[in-house]
Amino acid sequence: MTQSDACERIVYPRLFWRVLFAQVIVLGAFLFLSLISLGGYLLMLGFDAGHPQPQRLLALAGGGVIMLVGLWLLKVAMPRRISPVLIEPER
């Protein structure tokens, strides 16, 4: 086997890493939506008059904290600028 044969047989697993990256993105989006949904559900329970007052207060507090954490995560995850900024050096 020559060196050119060895170079031709190397297969880069680009598709595997792209699919794995896509799966991680989809899983992250699912977990984020689940977190926001849990916060919304707890807020709805907090405004429901059919539950006792201590349970309603805990649901409101928990839902509010979860929603604030979810919004903070959304703010951190989003890029500050959509397009890159081109800075030209001064001459």
Short mmCIF file of C-alpha atoms in Angstrom, two decimals:
data_model
loop_
_atom_site.label_atom_id
_atom_site.label_comp_id
_atom_site.label_asym_id
_atom_site.label_seq_id
_atom_site.Cartn_x
_atom_site.Cartn_y
_atom_site.Cartn_z
CA MET A 1 0.00 0.00 0.00
CA THR A 2 1.42 3.35 -0.99
CA GLN A 3 0.85 6.65 0.72
CA SER A 4 -1.53 7.87 -1.99
CA ASP A 5 -3.76 4.81 -1.38
CA ALA A 6 -3.88 5.58 2.35
CA CYS A 7 -4.88 9.20 1.67
CA GLU A 8 -7.69 8.13 -0.65
CA ARG A 9 -9.21 5.80 1.95
CA ILE A 10 -9.57 8.45 4.69
CA VAL A 11 -13.24 9.28 5.17
CA TYR A 12 -14.10 12.33 7.23
CA PRO A 13 -17.27 11.79 9.27
CA ARG A 14 -18.68 15.25 8.57
CA LEU A 15 -22.23 14.01 8.19
CA PHE A 16 -22.12 12.29 11.58
CA TRP A 17 -21.05 15.49 13.37
CA ARG A 18 -23.59 17.60 11.49
CA VAL A 19 -26.41 15.22 12.41
CA LEU A 20 -25.20 15.10 16.03
CA PHE A 21 -25.10 18.92 16.14
CA ALA A 22 -28.63 19.11 14.70
CA GLN A 23 -29.87 16.62 17.30
CA VAL A 24 -28.32 18.64 20.12
CA ILE A 25 -29.97 21.82 18.79
CA VAL A 26 -33.38 20.12 18.53
CA LEU A 27 -33.02 18.63 22.03
CA GLY A 28 -32.02 22.02 23.45
CA ALA A 29 -35.01 23.70 21.81
CA PHE A 30 -37.32 21.00 23.19
CA LEU A 31 -35.94 21.39 26.71
CA PHE A 32 -36.20 25.18 26.51
CA LEU A 33 -39.83 25.00 25.36
CA SER A 34 -40.53 22.50 28.13
CA LEU A 35 -39.05 24.89 30.71
CA ILE A 36 -41.12 27.81 29.43
CA SER A 37 -44.25 25.64 29.35
CA LEU A 38 -43.68 24.56 32.95
CA GLY A 39 -43.36 28.19 34.01
CA GLY A 40 -46.56 29.08 32.19
CA TYR A 41 -48.40 26.15 33.72
CA LEU A 42 -47.32 27.15 37.22
CA LEU A 43 -48.43 30.71 36.58
CA MET A 44 -51.82 29.45 35.42
CA LEU A 45 -52.10 27.36 38.60
CA GLY A 46 -51.22 30.43 40.63
CA PHE A 47 -54.14 32.37 39.17
CA ASP A 48 -56.61 29.49 39.59
CA ALA A 49 -59.04 30.15 42.46
CA GLY A 50 -59.74 26.46 42.99
CA HIS A 51 -56.48 25.84 44.86
CA PRO A 52 -55.60 26.86 48.44
CA GLN A 53 -53.82 30.18 48.95
CA PRO A 54 -50.37 28.82 50.00
CA GLN A 55 -50.28 26.54 46.98
CA ARG A 56 -51.24 29.42 44.71
CA LEU A 57 -48.48 31.63 46.11
CA LEU A 58 -45.87 28.92 45.67
CA ALA A 59 -47.06 28.29 42.10
CA LEU A 60 -46.89 32.00 41.29
CA ALA A 61 -43.40 32.33 42.78
CA GLY A 62 -42.12 29.18 41.06
CA GLY A 63 -43.68 30.09 37.72
CA GLY A 64 -42.30 33.62 37.89
CA VAL A 65 -38.79 32.40 38.69
CA ILE A 66 -38.90 29.78 35.93
CA MET A 67 -40.16 32.34 33.40
CA LEU A 68 -37.43 34.81 34.41
CA VAL A 69 -34.75 32.11 34.06
CA GLY A 70 -36.18 31.11 30.68
CA LEU A 71 -36.15 34.69 29.43
CA TRP A 72 -32.60 35.15 30.71
CA LEU A 73 -31.52 31.98 28.88
CA LEU A 74 -33.19 33.25 25.72
CA LYS A 75 -31.36 36.58 26.04
CA VAL A 76 -28.03 34.84 26.59
CA ALA A 77 -28.53 32.40 23.72
CA MET A 78 -29.46 35.01 21.09
CA PRO A 79 -26.68 36.78 19.21
CA ARG A 80 -26.36 40.51 19.74
CA ARG A 81 -26.11 41.24 16.04
CA ILE A 82 -27.57 39.31 13.16
CA SER A 83 -24.81 40.17 10.70
CA PRO A 84 -21.12 40.50 11.50
CA VAL A 85 -19.69 44.01 11.76
CA LEU A 86 -16.88 44.91 9.43
CA ILE A 87 -14.31 47.15 11.08
CA GLU A 88 -11.79 48.60 8.69
CA PRO A 89 -8.38 49.59 10.06
CA GLU A 90 -7.47 53.26 9.93
CA ARG A 91 -4.73 54.25 7.51
#
